[in-house]
Coordinates of C-alpha atoms in Angstrom, one line a residue:
M1 CA 90.3 98.5 78.2
M2 CA 92.3 97.7 80.9
N3 CA 93.6 93.7 80.5
V4 CA 94.2 91.4 83.6
A5 CA 95.8 88.2 83.7
I6 CA 95.2 86.4 87.1
M7 CA 97.7 83.8 88.1
G8 CA 96.2 80.7 89.7
Y9 CA 92.9 79.4 89.3
G10 CA 92.6 77.7 92.3
T11 CA 89.4 79.0 95.0
I12 CA 90.7 82.6 95.4
G13 CA 91.3 82.6 91.6
S14 CA 88.1 81.5 90.1
G15 CA 86.4 84.0 92.5
V16 CA 88.6 87.1 90.9
A17 CA 87.3 85.6 87.4
E18 CA 83.9 85.4 88.4
I19 CA 83.7 88.5 89.7
L20 CA 85.3 90.3 86.9
E21 CA 82.6 89.3 84.6
K22 CA 79.4 89.4 87.4
N23 CA 80.6 93.5 87.7
K24 CA 82.4 94.2 84.5
E25 CA 79.7 97.2 84.4
I26 CA 80.0 99.0 87.9
I27 CA 84.0 97.9 87.4
A28 CA 84.4 99.6 84.3
G29 CA 82.1 102.6 85.7
A30 CA 84.8 102.6 88.9
V31 CA 87.4 103.0 86.9
G32 CA 86.7 104.7 83.4
Q33 CA 87.2 101.8 80.6
E34 CA 86.2 98.7 80.6
V35 CA 88.3 95.9 82.5
A36 CA 88.8 92.1 80.4
L37 CA 90.3 88.8 82.2
K38 CA 92.7 87.7 78.5
Y39 CA 94.5 85.2 80.5
V40 CA 95.0 82.9 83.4
L41 CA 97.5 80.6 84.2
D42 CA 97.9 77.6 85.2
L43 CA 98.4 73.7 85.1
R44 CA 95.7 72.8 84.5
E45 CA 92.9 72.9 81.9
F46 CA 89.6 73.4 83.2
P47 CA 87.5 72.2 79.9
G48 CA 83.5 73.6 80.4
S49 CA 84.8 76.6 82.5
P50 CA 84.2 80.0 81.8
V51 CA 87.6 81.1 81.8
E52 CA 88.7 77.9 79.2
D53 CA 89.5 80.0 76.1
K54 CA 92.0 81.8 78.4
I55 CA 93.5 79.2 80.0
I56 CA 97.6 79.6 79.2
H57 CA 101.3 77.5 80.1
D58 CA 103.6 79.4 80.5
F59 CA 104.6 82.1 82.0
S60 CA 106.2 84.1 79.7
V61 CA 103.2 85.0 77.9
I62 CA 101.9 86.4 80.5
E63 CA 105.6 88.6 81.2
K64 CA 106.0 89.6 77.8
D65 CA 102.0 90.7 76.4
P66 CA 102.4 94.9 77.2
D67 CA 98.7 94.7 76.1
V68 CA 98.5 93.3 80.2
Q69 CA 98.8 95.6 82.5
I70 CA 97.6 94.1 85.8
V71 CA 98.2 90.5 87.5
V72 CA 96.1 88.8 89.4
E73 CA 99.0 86.6 92.0
T74 CA 96.9 84.2 93.5
M75 CA 99.0 80.9 93.8
G76 CA 99.7 81.5 96.9
G77 CA 103.2 80.2 98.0
L78 CA 106.9 81.8 97.8
N79 CA 107.5 78.8 94.8
P80 CA 106.5 80.5 91.6
S81 CA 105.0 82.9 93.0
Y82 CA 107.3 85.4 93.8
P83 CA 109.6 85.6 91.2
Y84 CA 106.4 86.0 88.4
V85 CA 105.2 88.2 90.7
K86 CA 108.7 90.2 90.4
A87 CA 109.1 89.9 86.9
C88 CA 105.8 90.8 86.1
L89 CA 106.6 94.3 88.2
L90 CA 110.3 94.5 86.8
A91 CA 107.9 94.8 83.1
G92 CA 106.2 97.4 84.2
K93 CA 102.7 95.5 85.5
H94 CA 100.6 96.3 88.4
V95 CA 100.5 93.5 90.7
A96 CA 97.7 91.6 92.9
T97 CA 98.1 89.6 95.4
S98 CA 96.0 87.6 98.6
N99 CA 99.4 85.7 99.3
K100 CA 100.8 86.9 103.1
A101 CA 103.6 84.4 102.8
L102 CA 104.4 87.1 100.0
V103 CA 104.3 90.3 101.4
A104 CA 105.4 89.2 104.7
A105 CA 108.8 88.1 103.3
Y106 CA 109.2 90.5 100.2
G107 CA 106.7 92.7 100.8
T108 CA 109.7 95.6 101.0
E109 CA 111.2 93.9 97.6
L110 CA 108.6 94.5 95.3
L111 CA 107.5 97.4 96.8
Q112 CA 110.9 99.2 96.1
I113 CA 110.7 97.8 92.4
A114 CA 107.1 99.1 92.2
R115 CA 107.8 102.5 93.4
D116 CA 111.0 102.3 90.7
K117 CA 108.6 101.5 88.1
Q118 CA 106.0 103.6 88.6
V119 CA 103.3 100.4 89.1
N120 CA 101.8 99.2 92.1
F121 CA 102.1 96.3 94.4
F122 CA 99.0 96.4 96.1
F123 CA 97.6 93.4 99.1
E124 CA 95.0 94.8 100.7
A125 CA 93.5 90.0 100.6
S126 CA 96.3 89.2 102.0
V127 CA 95.6 90.7 105.7
G128 CA 91.7 90.2 106.3
G129 CA 90.6 88.7 102.9
G130 CA 87.4 90.8 101.9
I131 CA 87.9 92.9 105.4
P132 CA 89.5 97.0 104.5
I133 CA 92.2 96.8 106.8
I134 CA 95.8 98.2 104.7
R135 CA 93.9 100.8 102.5
P136 CA 92.7 102.4 105.4
L137 CA 96.3 102.1 107.4
Y138 CA 97.3 104.0 104.2
R139 CA 94.5 106.4 103.2
C140 CA 91.9 106.9 106.2
L141 CA 94.1 106.7 109.5
M142 CA 96.8 108.7 107.1
G143 CA 96.9 111.8 109.8
E144 CA 97.1 109.5 113.2
R145 CA 99.7 108.0 114.6
I146 CA 98.9 103.8 114.6
Q147 CA 99.3 103.0 118.8
E148 CA 98.1 99.0 118.9
I149 CA 96.8 97.2 116.1
T150 CA 95.3 93.8 118.0
G151 CA 93.1 91.0 115.7
I152 CA 92.2 87.5 115.5
L153 CA 93.5 87.4 111.8
N154 CA 92.6 83.4 111.0
G155 CA 89.2 82.2 110.9
T156 CA 90.6 79.0 110.7
T157 CA 91.3 78.9 114.4
N158 CA 88.8 81.9 115.8
F159 CA 86.9 78.4 114.2
I160 CA 88.6 75.9 117.2
L161 CA 88.1 78.0 119.6
T162 CA 84.5 79.1 119.2
K163 CA 83.6 75.6 119.0
M164 CA 85.6 74.9 122.3
D165 CA 83.9 77.9 123.6
N166 CA 80.8 78.0 122.7
E167 CA 79.4 74.4 122.6
G168 CA 82.4 72.3 124.9
W169 CA 84.9 70.2 122.1
T170 CA 87.3 69.0 122.2
F171 CA 90.7 71.0 120.3
D172 CA 90.4 67.7 118.2
S173 CA 87.2 67.5 117.4
A174 CA 87.3 70.7 116.5
L175 CA 89.6 70.4 114.3
K176 CA 87.8 68.0 112.8
E177 CA 85.5 69.2 112.0
A178 CA 87.2 72.2 110.3
Q179 CA 88.5 69.8 107.5
R180 CA 85.5 68.2 106.6
L181 CA 84.1 72.0 106.5
G182 CA 87.0 72.6 104.8
Y183 CA 88.0 75.4 106.8
A184 CA 91.2 74.0 107.5
E185 CA 93.8 72.0 105.8
R186 CA 95.0 68.1 105.5
N187 CA 97.7 69.5 107.2
P188 CA 96.7 72.2 109.3
E189 CA 100.6 74.0 111.2
A190 CA 100.5 77.8 109.6
D191 CA 97.2 77.6 111.2
V192 CA 96.5 76.9 114.5
E193 CA 100.7 77.3 115.0
G194 CA 100.2 81.0 114.5
H195 CA 101.9 81.3 111.4
D196 CA 99.4 83.0 109.7
T197 CA 98.8 85.4 112.3
C198 CA 101.9 86.2 112.6
R199 CA 102.6 87.7 108.6
K200 CA 99.6 88.9 109.0
I201 CA 101.1 90.9 112.1
A202 CA 103.5 91.5 110.6
I203 CA 102.3 93.0 107.5
L204 CA 99.9 95.8 109.3
T205 CA 102.6 96.2 111.7
A206 CA 104.9 97.8 109.1
M207 CA 102.4 99.4 107.9
A208 CA 101.8 101.2 110.2
T209 CA 105.9 102.1 111.3
G210 CA 106.3 102.5 108.1
K211 CA 109.4 100.3 108.4
E212 CA 109.9 95.8 107.6
V213 CA 109.7 93.1 109.6
D214 CA 110.6 90.8 110.3
Y215 CA 108.3 88.0 111.3
E216 CA 110.9 86.0 112.3
E217 CA 111.3 88.0 115.0
I218 CA 107.4 87.7 116.6
Y219 CA 107.2 85.6 118.9
T220 CA 104.8 83.3 118.1
E221 CA 102.4 80.6 119.9
G222 CA 99.3 79.4 118.8
I223 CA 96.5 77.2 119.9
T224 CA 97.2 73.4 120.3
K225 CA 97.6 73.5 124.2
I226 CA 94.0 75.2 125.5
S227 CA 92.0 72.5 125.6
D228 CA 88.4 72.1 126.9
T229 CA 89.7 72.3 130.4
D230 CA 90.7 75.7 130.2
F231 CA 87.3 77.1 128.3
Q232 CA 85.8 75.7 131.4
Y233 CA 87.6 78.2 133.8
A234 CA 87.3 80.8 131.7
D235 CA 83.6 80.1 131.6
R236 CA 83.7 80.3 135.7
L237 CA 85.8 84.1 135.1
G238 CA 82.4 85.0 132.2
M239 CA 85.6 85.1 130.5
S240 CA 86.8 83.6 126.4
I241 CA 90.0 82.3 124.9
K242 CA 90.5 84.2 121.4
L243 CA 94.3 84.0 119.5
F244 CA 95.5 87.8 119.3
G245 CA 98.1 88.7 116.7
S246 CA 99.4 91.9 118.3
S247 CA 101.4 94.9 118.2
R248 CA 101.9 98.5 120.0
I249 CA 103.9 100.4 119.0
L250 CA 106.0 101.8 121.8
P251 CA 106.7 106.2 122.3
E252 CA 110.6 104.9 121.8
G253 CA 109.7 104.2 118.5
R254 CA 110.2 99.7 119.5
V255 CA 107.5 97.2 118.8
N256 CA 106.0 94.9 121.0
A257 CA 104.4 92.4 118.6
F258 CA 103.5 88.7 119.6
V259 CA 100.8 85.8 118.2
A260 CA 99.1 83.8 121.3
P261 CA 96.1 83.0 122.7
V262 CA 94.5 85.0 125.5
M263 CA 92.0 85.3 128.2
I264 CA 89.9 88.3 127.2
N265 CA 86.6 89.3 128.9
K266 CA 82.7 90.7 127.2
S267 CA 83.7 93.4 127.6
H268 CA 86.0 93.6 125.3
P269 CA 85.8 94.6 121.4
L270 CA 86.7 91.9 120.2
Y271 CA 84.6 89.0 122.4
M272 CA 82.8 88.5 119.8
V273 CA 84.6 87.9 116.9
S274 CA 83.3 84.4 116.1
D275 CA 83.1 80.9 114.1
V276 CA 85.2 81.8 110.7
N277 CA 85.1 85.6 111.4
N278 CA 87.3 87.9 111.8
G279 CA 88.0 91.2 113.9
I280 CA 90.7 94.0 113.5
L281 CA 91.2 96.2 116.7
V282 CA 93.2 99.7 115.9
K283 CA 94.1 102.8 118.5
S284 CA 95.7 106.2 117.0
N285 CA 96.6 108.8 119.2
M286 CA 93.9 111.3 118.1
L287 CA 90.8 109.3 116.5
G288 CA 91.3 105.9 119.5
E289 CA 90.4 102.7 119.3
T290 CA 88.7 101.8 115.3
M291 CA 87.4 98.3 114.3
Y292 CA 87.8 96.5 111.5
Y293 CA 84.9 93.6 111.1
G294 CA 83.8 90.5 108.4
S295 CA 84.6 87.7 105.9
G296 CA 88.7 86.9 106.3
A297 CA 89.1 84.5 104.6
G298 CA 86.2 83.0 101.6
K299 CA 86.6 82.6 97.7
L300 CA 84.2 85.9 97.5
P301 CA 84.7 87.8 100.2
T302 CA 88.7 87.4 99.5
A303 CA 88.2 87.5 95.6
S304 CA 86.1 91.0 95.9
A305 CA 89.8 92.6 98.0
V306 CA 91.8 92.1 94.7
V307 CA 88.7 93.6 92.6
A308 CA 89.5 96.3 94.7
D309 CA 92.9 96.4 94.3
I310 CA 92.9 96.0 89.9
I311 CA 90.2 99.0 90.6
D312 CA 93.0 100.8 92.3
A313 CA 95.2 100.0 89.8
A314 CA 93.5 100.3 87.5
K315 CA 93.0 104.5 88.3
H316 CA 96.5 105.0 88.9
A317 CA 98.1 103.4 85.7
N318 CA 100.4 105.5 85.3
R319 CA 101.6 106.6 88.5
N320 CA 103.0 104.8 92.5
V321 CA 100.3 104.9 94.4
V322 CA 102.6 106.0 98.2
M323 CA 101.7 102.7 100.6
G324 CA 103.7 100.1 102.0
W325 CA 107.0 100.4 104.0
S326 CA 110.6 101.2 103.6
S327 CA 113.5 98.6 103.1
Q328 CA 114.6 100.1 107.1
K329 CA 114.6 97.7 110.3
Q330 CA 111.9 97.7 112.6
E331 CA 113.6 97.6 116.6
M332 CA 111.3 94.5 117.5
A333 CA 110.7 94.6 122.3
P334 CA 111.8 91.2 122.8
M335 CA 108.5 89.7 124.4
E336 CA 110.2 90.2 128.1
T337 CA 108.9 93.4 127.5
N338 CA 105.6 93.3 127.1
T339 CA 102.8 93.1 130.6
F340 CA 99.6 90.8 131.0
R341 CA 97.9 89.4 133.9
Y342 CA 98.4 85.5 133.9
F343 CA 95.9 82.2 134.1
I344 CA 97.6 79.8 136.3
R345 CA 96.3 76.3 137.1
V346 CA 98.0 74.2 139.3
A347 CA 97.4 71.4 140.7
G348 CA 96.6 70.2 143.6
L349 CA 93.6 72.0 147.1
P350 CA 94.1 76.4 146.9
E351 CA 94.7 75.3 150.4
E352 CA 97.7 73.7 150.1
Q353 CA 99.0 76.1 147.1
I354 CA 98.2 79.3 147.3
D355 CA 100.9 80.0 149.8
G356 CA 103.4 78.8 147.7
L357 CA 102.2 81.5 144.9
M358 CA 101.8 85.2 146.4
N359 CA 104.8 86.5 144.0
F360 CA 101.2 86.4 141.6
G361 CA 99.6 88.9 143.2
P362 CA 96.1 86.3 142.8
E363 CA 92.8 87.7 144.6
E364 CA 91.2 84.5 145.0
A365 CA 91.0 80.5 143.5
I366 CA 88.3 78.9 141.5
T367 CA 87.2 75.5 141.3
L368 CA 86.2 72.9 139.4
E369 CA 84.2 70.8 140.1
G370 CA 85.9 67.1 140.6
K371 CA 89.2 68.4 139.3
D372 CA 91.5 68.3 141.4
E373 CA 93.6 71.8 141.1
F374 CA 92.5 75.0 141.0
A375 CA 93.3 78.6 138.4
I376 CA 94.2 81.6 139.7
I377 CA 94.9 85.6 137.8
S378 CA 98.2 87.6 138.8
K379 CA 98.5 90.5 139.2
P380 CA 99.4 92.6 136.1
M381 CA 103.2 91.3 135.1
L382 CA 106.2 91.7 132.5
E383 CA 106.5 88.6 130.8
A384 CA 110.2 88.2 132.2
D385 CA 109.3 88.4 135.8
F386 CA 106.1 86.2 135.7
K387 CA 108.4 83.9 133.8
E388 CA 110.6 83.9 137.1
A389 CA 108.2 83.5 139.3
A390 CA 106.5 80.3 137.6
A391 CA 110.4 78.2 137.8
S392 CA 109.6 78.6 141.1
A393 CA 106.2 77.7 141.6
K394 CA 105.1 74.6 143.0
G395 CA 102.2 72.5 140.7
L396 CA 101.5 74.4 138.4
I397 CA 100.0 73.1 134.7
K398 CA 100.5 76.0 133.0
F399 CA 99.2 79.0 132.2
I400 CA 97.7 81.6 129.8
R401 CA 98.1 85.6 129.1
V402 CA 94.8 87.4 130.4
E403 CA 94.2 91.4 128.3
P404 CA 96.3 93.8 131.6

């Protein structure tokens, strides 16, 4: 029998416990032996819950119990999750986590400890919730050279943008609805400012390159400046606006990575990814494009990915699975080296302003009834060249990047 301890009995932790109980026969069949929950570490008591008799408050109980072979971390944040996970790995225990902040900040160190101790540090649930993406990168695509990973990686922001797109809501009203439904936290900064997506694309980039990626080096822009007017223009153009986390691996080995709202047309594979769903597009040199779509969050979808990691750890109880990345630093290219087209809103009338916008190579001006402004879409430009041209242009209200 394999014994599991769960650290953190919140939404995801309780989901893991539920799946371990409801699917115990399936899990036992996959592993070849019973997998049982022995402890649940939490500050609370949970009287009357299915795990009432398993609740403990002292981490050292888990750390020092040799009968606990697998530990699940679903506490979130970095403290105490980081010292607890590190201690479990050093004690020779496998760890499965859903914590993207932990993986992005300390993944390199924790992966190395796992290798040294011949155990495993798994984190399938940290990026796409219930969507398989980590394991496909190191198993299914192991013979491929990954060229690009682009994803809608945050269900909260995708829900907000979908409401703005399909129903004409303002950003503020869509955010309030997301909070009412429990999709957004009371403080939604990590989601709407793009920080959550940034950590996820950093993890995926590290998986693709095999090198450590510093998420703080990734250009990150959220959705707080996107307005219902922007979506009115997008509708006229037959396009939509999505928050992308994108990583393009250049032939010389550097990586162009960014998080930003991007305007895309209906032919783009991620165009139809709506509401709280996530979608991840991977381009590789032999297979071409593959796409991974589904629920990127939620109790049971995310817990399902954690349980898959538990099973993988149990099946490799005495050896480390080769995956992850090394301590070698991945070189990142500046945001200014990216190429986009640009959707640009300009104050005034086209006949008055268009001559001053020729550096952008606009094909036509788009107007909205009742608005004292217009919009253009530029030719493909380096970000550096666009910013230089924008600095000298008059009347610019805002811009949104457009897939080239």
